[in-house]
XYZ file of C-alpha atoms in Angstrom:
704
model
C 10.782 45.043 -17.382
C 7.837 44.538 -19.735
C 4.080 44.946 -19.486
C 2.085 42.069 -20.928
C -1.161 43.979 -20.454
C -3.590 45.660 -18.073
C -7.387 45.643 -17.723
C -9.520 48.134 -15.788
C -12.187 46.612 -13.526
C -15.232 48.106 -11.838
C -16.202 46.455 -8.551
C -19.909 47.217 -8.309
C -20.714 44.267 -6.042
C -17.756 44.319 -3.624
C -16.273 41.211 -5.222
C -12.722 42.513 -5.165
C -10.131 41.788 -3.920
C -11.523 38.418 -2.808
C -12.476 37.563 -6.399
C -8.949 38.375 -7.571
C -7.409 35.900 -5.147
C -9.945 33.255 -6.118
C -8.995 33.768 -9.773
C -5.290 33.531 -8.964
C -5.910 30.291 -7.063
C -7.343 28.736 -10.214
C -4.250 29.693 -12.204
C -2.027 28.471 -9.397
C -3.701 25.117 -8.770
C -5.437 24.326 -12.084
C -3.406 26.078 -14.837
C -4.717 23.652 -17.475
C -8.031 25.554 -17.385
C -6.314 28.335 -19.345
C -3.179 26.713 -20.787
C -4.387 23.661 -22.710
C -0.820 22.393 -23.127
C -0.559 21.698 -19.412
C -2.025 18.635 -17.728
C -2.080 20.366 -14.373
C 0.038 21.296 -11.383
C 0.834 20.032 -7.906
C 1.357 22.240 -4.876
C 4.370 20.732 -3.126
C 4.718 23.032 -0.129
C 3.611 26.408 1.213
C 4.667 28.585 4.127
C 4.834 32.156 5.358
C 8.172 33.893 4.778
C 9.607 37.282 5.763
C 9.974 39.929 3.098
C 13.504 39.999 1.638
C 15.851 42.820 2.631
C 16.741 44.864 -0.458
C 19.819 47.082 -0.175
C 19.136 50.769 -0.830
C 15.620 50.277 -2.120
C 12.500 52.118 -1.021
C 8.875 51.602 -1.664
C 7.799 51.511 -5.279
C 5.295 54.090 -6.588
C 1.658 53.284 -7.168
C 1.555 50.221 -4.930
C -1.079 48.716 -2.786
C -3.326 51.416 -1.360
C -4.707 54.442 -3.153
C -7.953 56.350 -3.325
C -8.923 56.383 0.321
C -6.596 53.732 1.696
C -8.541 50.561 0.877
C -6.005 47.740 1.330
C -5.529 44.928 -1.188
C -5.435 42.434 1.666
C -9.009 43.277 2.672
C -11.213 40.164 2.970
C -8.210 37.918 2.556
C -6.339 37.820 5.848
C -2.762 38.577 6.888
C -0.124 37.200 9.173
C -0.397 33.535 8.238
C 2.399 31.773 10.098
C 1.545 28.073 9.764
C 3.587 25.805 7.540
C 2.011 23.386 5.125
C 3.563 20.459 3.322
C 1.005 19.119 0.880
C 2.739 16.210 -0.825
C 5.973 14.332 -0.590
C 8.647 15.333 -3.092
C 10.138 13.142 -5.785
C 13.664 13.498 -4.466
C 15.439 12.995 -1.175
C 14.873 16.601 -0.005
C 11.427 17.243 1.513
C 9.525 19.962 -0.407
C 9.230 22.227 2.630
C 12.968 22.057 3.228
C 13.567 22.797 -0.457
C 11.221 25.786 -0.345
C 12.975 27.268 2.689
C 16.396 26.863 1.060
C 15.160 28.439 -2.184
C 13.768 31.424 -0.307
C 17.002 31.993 1.592
C 19.076 31.863 -1.603
C 16.627 34.089 -3.467
C 16.561 36.674 -0.651
C 20.352 36.792 -0.634
C 20.482 37.201 -4.405
C 18.115 40.175 -4.658
C 19.787 41.901 -1.697
C 22.885 42.424 -3.834
C 23.428 45.821 -5.463
C 24.092 44.315 -8.910
C 20.986 42.116 -8.898
C 19.670 41.639 -12.445
C 16.114 40.844 -11.393
C 13.162 42.933 -12.691
C 12.292 46.017 -10.661
C 8.997 44.558 -9.404
C 10.959 41.789 -7.658
C 12.630 44.357 -5.392
C 9.203 45.664 -4.313
C 8.092 42.363 -2.784
C 6.634 42.905 0.681
C 7.171 46.681 0.665
C 4.213 48.655 2.024
C 3.438 51.916 0.200
C 3.774 54.251 3.174
C 6.331 56.985 3.977
C 7.672 54.864 6.808
C 8.370 51.809 4.642
C 8.415 48.537 6.477
C 8.274 44.900 5.436
C 5.060 42.889 5.150
C 4.946 39.107 5.407
C 4.656 36.977 2.278
C 3.519 33.456 1.381
C 5.858 31.253 -0.656
C 4.550 28.283 -2.638
C 6.503 25.521 -4.349
C 4.617 23.953 -7.263
C 5.320 21.524 -10.092
C 3.826 21.993 -13.578
C 3.061 18.976 -15.781
C 3.099 19.526 -19.561
C 1.060 17.350 -21.878
C 3.150 15.148 -24.119
C 3.234 16.413 -27.703
C 4.961 14.935 -30.773
C 6.302 18.348 -31.837
C 7.802 19.278 -28.451
C 10.839 17.336 -27.304
C 10.728 18.443 -23.659
C 7.649 17.522 -21.639
C 9.381 16.971 -18.307
C 7.740 18.507 -15.198
C 8.935 22.012 -14.290
C 9.129 23.574 -10.840
C 8.236 27.125 -9.841
C 8.350 29.213 -6.701
C 5.340 31.503 -6.356
C 5.344 34.506 -4.002
C 1.976 35.848 -2.823
C 2.034 39.392 -1.416
C -1.537 39.629 -0.145
C -1.266 43.161 1.258
C -0.014 44.691 -1.967
C -2.033 42.450 -4.275
C 0.749 40.770 -6.237
C 1.572 37.194 -7.184
C 5.050 36.610 -8.615
C 6.038 33.478 -10.551
C 9.724 32.483 -10.403
C 10.847 29.592 -12.648
C 13.345 27.163 -11.118
C 16.194 25.278 -12.780
C 18.404 22.451 -11.579
C 22.137 23.209 -11.446
C 25.064 20.842 -11.952
C 24.982 19.880 -8.271
C 21.360 18.736 -8.489
C 20.031 21.724 -6.520
C 17.245 24.019 -7.639
C 17.714 27.769 -8.000
C 15.656 30.685 -9.346
C 16.129 31.422 -13.047
C 16.690 35.009 -14.144
C 14.368 34.756 -17.142
C 10.627 34.139 -17.667
C 9.664 35.890 -14.423
C 6.222 37.488 -14.344
C 3.895 39.081 -11.830
C 0.093 39.390 -11.665
C -0.883 42.621 -9.908
C -4.160 44.047 -8.597
C -4.175 47.818 -8.032
C -6.917 49.845 -6.387
C -7.135 53.126 -8.293
C -10.112 54.937 -6.767
C -13.493 54.212 -5.208
C -14.788 51.058 -6.925
C -12.238 51.152 -9.758
C -9.425 48.624 -9.937
C -6.817 47.455 -12.389
C -5.349 43.994 -12.953
C -2.100 43.788 -14.903
C 0.711 41.391 -15.759
C 4.343 42.513 -15.591
C 7.111 40.412 -17.153
C 10.856 40.181 -17.477
C 12.424 42.267 -20.219
C 12.018 40.815 -23.752
C 15.638 39.644 -23.834
C 14.989 37.694 -20.614
C 11.898 35.927 -21.895
C 12.294 32.602 -23.683
C 8.953 31.089 -24.716
C 8.805 27.313 -25.169
C 5.139 27.168 -26.164
C 4.238 24.869 -23.248
C 5.084 25.967 -19.714
C 6.376 29.387 -20.782
C 4.025 30.873 -23.408
C 4.664 34.120 -25.251
C 4.128 37.374 -23.365
C 1.325 38.220 -25.811
C -0.496 35.091 -24.586
C -0.120 36.259 -20.985
C -1.565 39.654 -21.895
C -4.404 38.390 -24.061
C -5.477 34.963 -22.830
C -4.439 34.740 -19.178
C -5.149 38.358 -18.268
C -8.646 38.322 -19.757
C -9.468 35.078 -17.911
C -8.243 36.471 -14.585
C -10.220 39.684 -15.063
C -13.381 37.726 -15.913
C -13.046 35.369 -12.944
C -12.237 38.220 -10.546
C -15.600 39.911 -11.059
C -17.727 36.838 -11.712
C -20.671 36.509 -9.321
C -21.705 32.985 -10.326
C -19.871 30.209 -8.567
C -19.412 26.845 -10.231
C -21.929 24.167 -9.251
C -19.294 21.467 -9.546
C -15.995 20.376 -8.076
C -12.750 21.304 -9.779
C -11.421 18.767 -12.273
C -9.597 15.706 -10.889
C -9.887 16.868 -7.288
C -9.759 13.375 -5.728
C -6.664 11.947 -7.435
C -3.092 12.944 -8.250
C -3.002 15.118 -11.366
C 0.654 14.192 -11.936
C -0.110 10.481 -11.998
C -3.179 11.043 -14.152
C -1.200 12.997 -16.752
C 1.454 10.321 -17.038
C -0.924 7.346 -17.208
C -3.320 9.081 -19.614
C -0.582 9.753 -22.154
C 0.589 6.151 -21.901
C -2.904 4.726 -22.410
C -3.718 7.175 -25.193
C -0.646 6.056 -27.111
C -1.395 2.400 -26.391
C -5.009 2.442 -27.587
C -4.934 5.113 -30.311
C -5.161 2.454 -33.041
C -8.749 1.801 -31.915
C -9.740 5.058 -33.624
C -8.751 3.676 -37.036
C -10.670 0.397 -36.756
C -13.786 1.603 -34.913
C -16.726 -0.297 -36.463
C -19.567 1.543 -34.707
C -21.444 4.510 -36.197
C -20.444 6.698 -33.210
C -17.551 9.191 -33.350
C -14.419 7.089 -32.721
C -12.222 9.895 -31.385
C -14.760 10.995 -28.786
C -15.582 7.508 -27.528
C -12.053 6.077 -27.593
C -10.344 8.965 -25.827
C -13.238 9.459 -23.407
C -13.006 5.822 -22.294
C -9.210 6.114 -22.091
C -9.679 9.092 -19.750
C -12.243 7.273 -17.588
C -10.010 4.197 -17.422
C -7.071 6.398 -16.401
C -9.106 7.934 -13.598
C -10.157 4.527 -12.272
C -6.617 3.135 -12.456
C -5.275 6.039 -10.369
C -8.237 5.864 -7.968
C -7.732 2.141 -7.449
C -3.963 2.445 -7.108
C -4.395 5.040 -4.373
C -7.045 2.868 -2.684
C -4.611 -0.075 -2.573
C -1.950 2.162 -1.034
C -4.436 3.530 1.503
C -5.743 0.096 2.549
C -2.453 -1.785 2.207
C -3.761 -4.062 -0.556
C -1.569 -5.851 -3.100
C -4.220 -7.512 -5.283
C -5.785 -5.435 -8.059
C -9.482 -4.675 -7.667
C -12.154 -6.657 -9.509
C -15.023 -4.876 -11.268
C -18.276 -5.234 -13.191
C -19.333 -2.534 -15.690
C -23.157 -2.435 -15.729
C -24.487 -1.138 -19.036
C -21.021 -1.343 -20.608
C -22.118 -0.323 -24.124
C -19.256 -0.711 -26.592
C -17.170 -2.412 -23.881
C -14.001 -0.398 -24.505
C -13.676 0.613 -20.850
C -13.883 -3.064 -19.845
C -11.297 -3.928 -22.506
C -8.803 -1.310 -21.263
C -9.196 -2.182 -17.577
C -8.853 -5.899 -18.334
C -5.736 -5.299 -20.431
C -4.236 -3.360 -17.542
C -4.538 -6.401 -15.291
C -7.845 -5.777 -13.493
C -10.178 -8.813 -13.414
C -13.666 -7.888 -14.491
C -16.459 -8.060 -17.010
C -19.060 -5.916 -18.709
C -22.792 -6.517 -19.031
C -25.154 -4.828 -21.480
C -28.651 -5.531 -22.742
C -27.444 -5.392 -26.355
C -24.352 -6.800 -28.029
C -22.199 -4.417 -30.100
C -20.217 -5.143 -33.279
C -16.953 -4.098 -31.682
C -17.168 -6.802 -29.005
C -15.796 -9.350 -31.473
C -12.597 -7.302 -31.899
C -11.438 -7.395 -28.289
C -10.427 -11.017 -27.943
C -11.139 -13.641 -25.260
C -9.425 -11.758 -22.426
C -12.244 -9.147 -22.467
C -15.346 -10.654 -20.868
C -18.602 -9.126 -22.106
C -22.110 -10.487 -21.539
C -25.399 -9.726 -23.284
C -27.966 -9.623 -20.497
C -30.677 -7.334 -19.084
C -29.918 -6.334 -15.475
C -32.935 -6.074 -13.180
C -32.966 -4.713 -9.620
C -33.447 -7.906 -7.628
C -31.469 -10.456 -5.631
C -30.586 -12.373 -8.807
C -28.218 -9.593 -9.892
C -25.872 -9.148 -6.942
C -22.079 -9.323 -7.114
C -20.813 -10.447 -3.687
C -17.247 -11.169 -4.844
C -16.709 -7.948 -6.807
C -14.818 -4.942 -5.437
C -16.255 -2.199 -7.685
C -19.407 -1.653 -9.748
C -19.114 0.821 -12.632
C -21.955 2.766 -14.205
C -20.620 4.746 -17.177
C -23.654 6.452 -18.757
C -25.721 3.527 -17.492
C -29.088 5.270 -18.000
C -31.945 3.280 -16.312
C -29.473 1.506 -14.019
C -27.769 4.669 -12.717
C -29.786 5.153 -9.479
C -29.805 1.397 -8.872
C -26.029 0.983 -8.908
C -25.486 2.303 -5.329
C -28.287 -0.042 -4.192
C -26.798 -3.043 -6.017
C -23.328 -2.253 -4.615
C -24.667 -1.856 -1.074
C -26.550 -5.152 -1.194
C -23.792 -7.098 -2.982
C -21.403 -6.929 -0.027
C -20.264 -4.575 2.720
C -16.939 -4.056 0.910
C -18.369 -3.409 -2.577
C -17.783 0.128 -3.916
C -19.210 1.981 -6.912
C -18.360 4.591 -9.552
C -21.165 6.215 -11.562
C -20.971 8.806 -14.322
C -24.609 9.950 -14.719
C -25.810 11.107 -18.115
C -29.497 10.588 -18.966
C -31.914 11.308 -16.126
C -33.665 8.225 -14.719
C -35.344 7.507 -11.391
C -35.845 4.013 -9.960
C -38.928 3.432 -12.071
C -38.661 5.634 -15.166
C -37.687 9.123 -16.289
C -36.548 11.448 -13.504
C -39.098 14.097 -12.580
C -37.699 17.515 -11.651
C -38.519 19.020 -8.261
C -36.223 22.020 -7.719
C -36.451 24.687 -10.407
C -33.773 26.806 -8.730
C -31.150 24.232 -9.762
C -30.126 23.122 -13.218
C -31.595 19.769 -14.183
C -28.131 18.229 -14.277
C -27.195 19.516 -10.814
C -30.509 18.356 -9.381
C -30.078 14.874 -10.842
C -26.539 14.586 -9.475
C -27.880 15.547 -6.062
C -30.523 12.826 -6.364
C -27.987 10.110 -7.235
C -25.797 11.375 -4.391
C -28.761 11.107 -2.026
C -29.354 7.513 -3.159
C -25.777 6.682 -2.185
C -26.166 8.378 1.191
C -29.413 6.507 1.919
C -27.636 3.272 1.013
C -25.011 4.018 3.666
C -22.118 5.273 1.526
C -19.881 8.270 2.044
C -20.363 9.763 -1.429
C -17.603 11.797 -3.093
C -17.945 13.911 -6.225
C -15.317 14.698 -8.833
C -15.159 16.186 -12.321
C -13.476 14.126 -15.043
C -11.350 15.447 -17.869
C -13.381 14.058 -20.773
C -14.894 15.540 -23.979
C -18.448 15.546 -22.616
C -20.842 18.015 -21.017
C -21.821 15.325 -18.481
C -18.492 14.683 -16.771
C -19.245 14.687 -13.036
C -18.743 11.305 -11.388
C -19.993 10.079 -8.011
C -17.965 7.604 -5.965
C -18.953 5.465 -2.994
C -15.944 3.664 -1.553
C -16.621 3.654 2.189
C -19.636 3.145 4.465
C -21.068 5.391 7.134
C -22.114 2.488 9.382
C -20.487 -0.648 10.879
C -21.173 -4.062 9.345
C -23.336 -5.139 12.308
C -25.954 -2.512 11.334
C -26.442 -3.892 7.804
C -30.000 -5.128 8.415
C -31.128 -1.778 9.781
C -29.615 0.163 6.865
C -31.118 -2.261 4.342
C -34.584 -1.525 5.712
C -33.768 2.160 5.257
C -32.859 1.513 1.600
C -36.121 -0.354 1.039
C -38.174 2.432 2.597
C -36.380 5.057 0.511
C -37.046 3.212 -2.766
C -40.719 2.657 -1.876
C -41.230 6.266 -0.877
C -39.603 7.465 -4.101
C -42.216 5.537 -6.029
C -45.185 6.668 -3.941
C -44.102 10.313 -3.761
C -43.567 10.624 -7.512
C -47.059 9.390 -8.214
C -46.208 6.330 -10.307
C -49.323 4.870 -11.849
C -50.052 1.509 -13.370
C -48.901 2.595 -16.811
C -45.573 3.735 -15.351
C -46.080 7.429 -16.060
C -44.568 9.902 -13.669
C -46.781 12.409 -11.956
C -46.084 15.533 -9.943
C -44.212 15.377 -6.685
C -44.671 17.110 -3.371
C -41.473 15.656 -1.914
C -37.941 16.947 -2.069
C -35.314 14.331 -2.924
C -33.367 15.183 0.222
C -36.167 14.415 2.643
C -38.283 11.989 0.654
C -37.637 9.210 3.196
C -39.569 11.172 5.778
C -42.603 11.948 3.633
C -45.974 10.833 4.934
C -48.009 8.321 2.929
C -51.412 6.924 3.739
C -52.299 3.340 4.631
C -53.234 2.383 1.062
C -49.924 3.604 -0.328
C -48.024 1.746 2.403
C -49.765 -1.473 1.390
C -48.937 -0.868 -2.264
C -45.268 -0.201 -1.435
C -45.059 -3.367 0.628
C -46.188 -5.329 -2.420
C -43.351 -3.852 -4.513
C -40.795 -6.153 -2.886
C -41.865 -9.748 -3.370
C -40.245 -13.141 -3.229
C -39.462 -15.135 -6.377
C -37.366 -18.194 -7.119
C -34.365 -15.921 -7.589
C -34.970 -13.945 -4.386
C -36.466 -10.508 -3.760
C -37.715 -8.275 -6.561
C -36.871 -4.821 -5.225
C -39.376 -2.871 -7.314
C -42.134 -4.325 -9.453
C -42.644 -2.768 -12.863
C -38.984 -1.856 -13.540
C -38.515 -1.864 -17.315
C -35.007 -2.197 -18.787
C -34.444 -0.906 -22.296
C -35.315 -3.101 -25.263
C -32.688 -5.531 -26.546
C -33.227 -4.330 -30.121
C -32.605 -0.600 -30.312
C -35.453 1.221 -32.014
C -34.163 3.573 -34.707
C -36.311 6.697 -34.948
C -34.086 9.387 -36.451
C -35.794 9.711 -39.867
C -33.209 7.342 -41.393
C -35.815 4.583 -41.809
C -38.264 6.739 -43.785
C -38.793 5.714 -47.435
C -36.527 7.527 -49.872
C -39.390 8.704 -52.103
C -41.171 10.232 -49.076
C -37.988 12.083 -48.032
C -37.411 13.325 -51.597
C -40.903 14.818 -51.751
C -40.427 16.674 -48.433
C -37.010 17.963 -49.514
C -38.358 19.267 -52.840
C -41.343 20.871 -51.116
C -39.229 22.704 -48.523
C -36.620 23.765 -51.091
C -39.359 25.200 -53.313
C -40.732 27.180 -50.372
C -37.331 28.710 -49.625
C -36.479 29.484 -53.255
C -39.830 31.103 -53.955
C -40.349 32.836 -50.604
C -39.809 36.332 -52.050
C -39.880 35.910 -55.796
C -41.162 33.661 -58.516
C -38.335 32.411 -60.669
C -38.515 29.920 -63.568
C -36.611 26.685 -63.115
C -34.246 27.110 -66.016
C -30.790 25.510 -66.293
C -29.678 27.963 -69.008
C -28.759 30.738 -66.537
C -25.044 31.413 -66.172
C -24.175 30.708 -62.502
C -20.838 32.483 -62.923
C -22.676 35.842 -62.985
C -23.271 35.472 -59.249
C -27.036 35.423 -59.781
C -27.430 32.056 -58.080
C -30.672 32.034 -56.113
C -29.942 31.349 -52.403
C -33.594 31.758 -51.499
C -34.834 33.072 -48.165
C -34.844 31.561 -44.695
C -37.988 30.369 -42.944
C -38.577 29.255 -39.377
C -39.305 25.584 -38.760
C -42.835 26.588 -37.749
C -43.385 28.404 -41.069
C -42.098 25.412 -43.004
C -44.343 23.037 -41.043
C -47.399 25.174 -41.828
C -46.911 24.446 -45.549
C -46.790 20.656 -45.119
C -49.909 18.516 -45.140
C -51.222 16.880 -41.956
C -50.335 13.356 -43.032
C -46.693 14.312 -43.651
C -46.429 16.063 -40.282
C -48.019 13.096 -38.521
C -45.483 10.762 -40.111
C -42.597 13.004 -39.097
C -43.855 13.287 -35.507
C -43.277 9.570 -35.080
C -39.542 10.181 -35.561
C -37.188 11.681 -32.940
C -36.530 15.262 -34.015
C -39.229 15.190 -36.698
C -38.966 17.778 -39.454
C -35.766 19.325 -38.118
C -33.995 15.947 -38.056
C -35.034 15.180 -41.631
C -33.714 18.533 -42.844
C -30.456 18.131 -40.965
C -30.045 14.637 -42.418
C -30.235 16.244 -45.860
C -27.402 18.649 -45.167
C -26.357 18.685 -48.837
C -29.448 20.822 -49.454
C -30.298 22.539 -46.166
C -28.707 24.324 -43.249
C -30.677 24.679 -40.005
C -29.414 27.465 -37.742
C -31.136 28.829 -34.630
C -34.478 27.326 -35.628
C -34.404 28.704 -39.186
C -33.999 26.757 -42.409
C -31.701 27.963 -45.218
C -30.643 26.637 -48.601
C -27.013 25.592 -48.246
C -24.610 27.638 -50.394
C -21.580 25.423 -50.956
C -19.507 28.426 -52.055
C -19.518 29.581 -48.431
C -18.426 26.256 -46.939
C -15.122 26.485 -45.060
C -12.348 24.147 -46.221
C -11.592 21.170 -43.989
C -8.880 21.651 -41.383
C -5.638 19.745 -41.709
C -6.211 18.347 -38.257
C -9.375 16.543 -39.342
C -9.336 13.024 -37.889
C -7.912 10.410 -40.221
C -11.044 8.280 -40.224
C -13.209 11.278 -41.206
C -10.762 12.261 -43.965
C -10.925 8.728 -45.272
C -14.715 8.713 -45.321
C -14.783 12.095 -47.086
C -12.468 10.802 -49.800
C -14.453 7.611 -50.214
C -17.701 9.583 -50.575
C -16.434 11.958 -53.296
C -18.684 11.806 -56.411
C -20.616 8.780 -55.124
C -23.998 10.576 -55.083
C -25.726 12.850 -57.555
C -25.715 16.565 -56.851
C -29.179 17.666 -55.777
C -28.600 21.231 -56.974
C -27.428 20.119 -60.428
C -30.697 18.208 -60.866
C -33.275 20.331 -59.044
C -32.085 23.915 -58.436
C -33.303 26.494 -61.011
C -29.748 27.819 -61.404
C -28.032 24.475 -61.184
C -25.113 23.969 -58.792
C -23.236 26.985 -57.448
C -19.951 25.067 -57.797
C -18.138 23.877 -60.878
C -18.107 20.182 -61.624
C -14.439 19.974 -60.574
C -14.992 21.513 -57.123
C -18.368 19.964 -56.232
C -18.063 16.803 -54.073
C -21.236 15.426 -55.696
C -21.618 14.119 -59.242
C -22.902 16.466 -61.971
C -24.584 13.736 -63.957
C -24.430 9.955 -63.990
C -21.213 9.900 -66.032
C -19.322 11.377 -63.044
C -20.605 8.851 -60.501
C -17.973 6.762 -58.748
C -18.949 3.279 -57.595
C -17.992 2.174 -54.105
C -18.889 -0.788 -51.943
C -19.472 1.552 -49.002
C -22.781 3.247 -48.408
C -22.181 6.894 -47.536
C -25.119 8.956 -46.359
C -25.727 12.570 -47.194
C-alpha cells in the first residue's frame, strides 16, 4: 500500500465533513475539472450495499471517529436504501444488474484469506469501535471518457466501481476490466482511496492511499501517476472541502450527455481543424474555430435529444441572429440542419464557405417584420444588442419556436444594461435579467455552462412554454407590458441615455408608473407597413465597424508619443547621454525605470491626451500596440528588455509560427535607432533589422 499524500485541514466554519463530500462529488461526476485529459464521466447506476465480510479481519486503527467521537457521516446522512439507475447501459446487461453482480464478486474475492487487495480495502464498512460491526456502503458504477489524443492509442471509455463509506469518510475507486467472457471484474491494480480523518477538535486530515507501486500502472489519461494524485488531485479536494464560496453557475454540460458530447466534439474538431490554417479574419483562429465547434457540438446533442424526446425524425431548422463570422452556421448546415445566419456586417470569411451556407447581410430590428414563423430554433451567440430581444422574437415567431442564447456584452432592450444589484457580479446579474426576459415571454428557461475557451460561457435555453397555446394573446400583452416597463423604469430619455433605476429586474413588471409614462409607453408600439414596431428608438450597430484602437492614428504622431514616453522612462532616475559607442556586452544596458500610466500622462501635452482619449484604451492601448518598445504590467509602463523574453513554446499554433517567421527582419529595430545603448540583443538574435541592409521585403504587412 502506498500514500500519495496527505493535507491537514482546519475547519473553522463547520464546513467539514459536508464540504469533503461535495468535493468528492465533483471528482466523481466531473473529473475533467481536475484531469484535463478526460472529457467527463457518466454515472451509470448507484445503490446501497452491505459491507463485505472479511475473514479474520478486525477494525483498522485510526479510522472514522477520534477526538471526542465526532462522526465522519455527520451532516451527510446514513442508511440510504433506495436504488438508482441513472442511464441505460451500452450493453445488454442493465447497469444496476451489472453493479450488483460486481459487488457480489468483489465481496467474495476480498473475503478470501489470500486476497491480494490493499489493506484499506479490507477496512471498508468497518466501524472503529471495540465491538466491530458492519456499516452500510454506497456503490456507484461510472464510465470515464478520455479525450482523443494523437500520442495515446487507447481512448476507449473505462468503467469503475466506486465505494462510498460515509460513516468512515472514505471513497474507494476500483478500476474494472472486461474478461474473455465479456464480463466486467475488479482489477487488482490502480486502486486508490480518498480518506477524511477527524484528528481532534476542528482539525482534520484528507489523504489519498494507493495500491503498492508494483500494482500501479499509469497510462497518463485515466490512470495518472501517483504523484499527480498527491499533488494535483489532493490539493484540489482540500481546497474545495473548505471553500465557503459556492459557484454562481451550473456545472459544465449539465443538460446533455457528456459521453455523446465528447465523441461528437472530437469528430467535429478533426473535421474542421483546417479552418485554423486558412482563417482570413484578424481574430485568433484557434479560439474562434474551436469555440464554434464546441457550441455546434452542444447544439447537435441538444437537438438530437430533443428529437428523441418528442419523437421527431426531421432535423431542426435554425436562424443565427448576429452570426458574425458565420462559422457556427457553416458547421450546422454541413451537419444537415437547414438554416441561415444574419448579421449587420458581411465578413471576409463568408466567401469561403460555399453556396450551402446561407448568410445574409441585414440589420435585425425588433418588430413584426423580423419574425421567423417556420423556424424551430433561434440562436444568439454573442449577439450583443439583440440578446434580450431573442426570447421575444422566438416567442412571437411561433408557439413552437425555441431559442439558445450565449450572452456576452451587456445590453438591455434599448441600450447598455444598467446594473441594479451590487451584491451580484455584473455577469450573474445580466444572466438573471436575460433569464427573466425568457420567463416573462412564457418560456421555461434552462441554464447550462459550455465547455469553451471563454469567460462568458453560460448559455440560456428556452425550449418549452409555461402556458397553453390558447393563452397566447394574454401572454403577448404581458411581454409588451414588460418591455415598456423596462424602458420607463430605467429612465430612458430622448437621447437614449440610461438613467438610474428604482426597479429590480425580477419585479419590474409590477412597478408603478404615472399616467404620462403610460402614455409614452403606449406610443412605443406603433403600426407601420411592416407591422408593429415593438420599441421605438432601438438602434442596431453600424454596418461599418468603427475602428478606434489607436491603429488609425498617424504614424508620425505615434512615433512622437513613443519617443517621449521612452525618454521619460530612460531618464527617470539619471541623465545619460545618447551615445551608441557604449559596449552593450558589459551588461550596462539602460533598462530605465517604470512609471504609472498616470505619471506618464502628466508629462504629455493636453492636445496629445485629447487625441488619445478619442481612441478606445487611449494611452495604454497605444503603448501596448508598440510592444517592441514597451511592456505594460499592472498599470505601470516599462521599457521592454528583449534579453528577458521567454522563447516560444513548441506548441505555438502553426498560423502564429508562420506569421512570426514572415515578420522576421521586416521592420527596423527601434532600440538600434533610438536607445542610448543601442539594442540589447545581437544582430543575429534580434527579430528586428539592425539597419536598412538587414531589412527583408515581404508582401504582407506585419504590425509591431
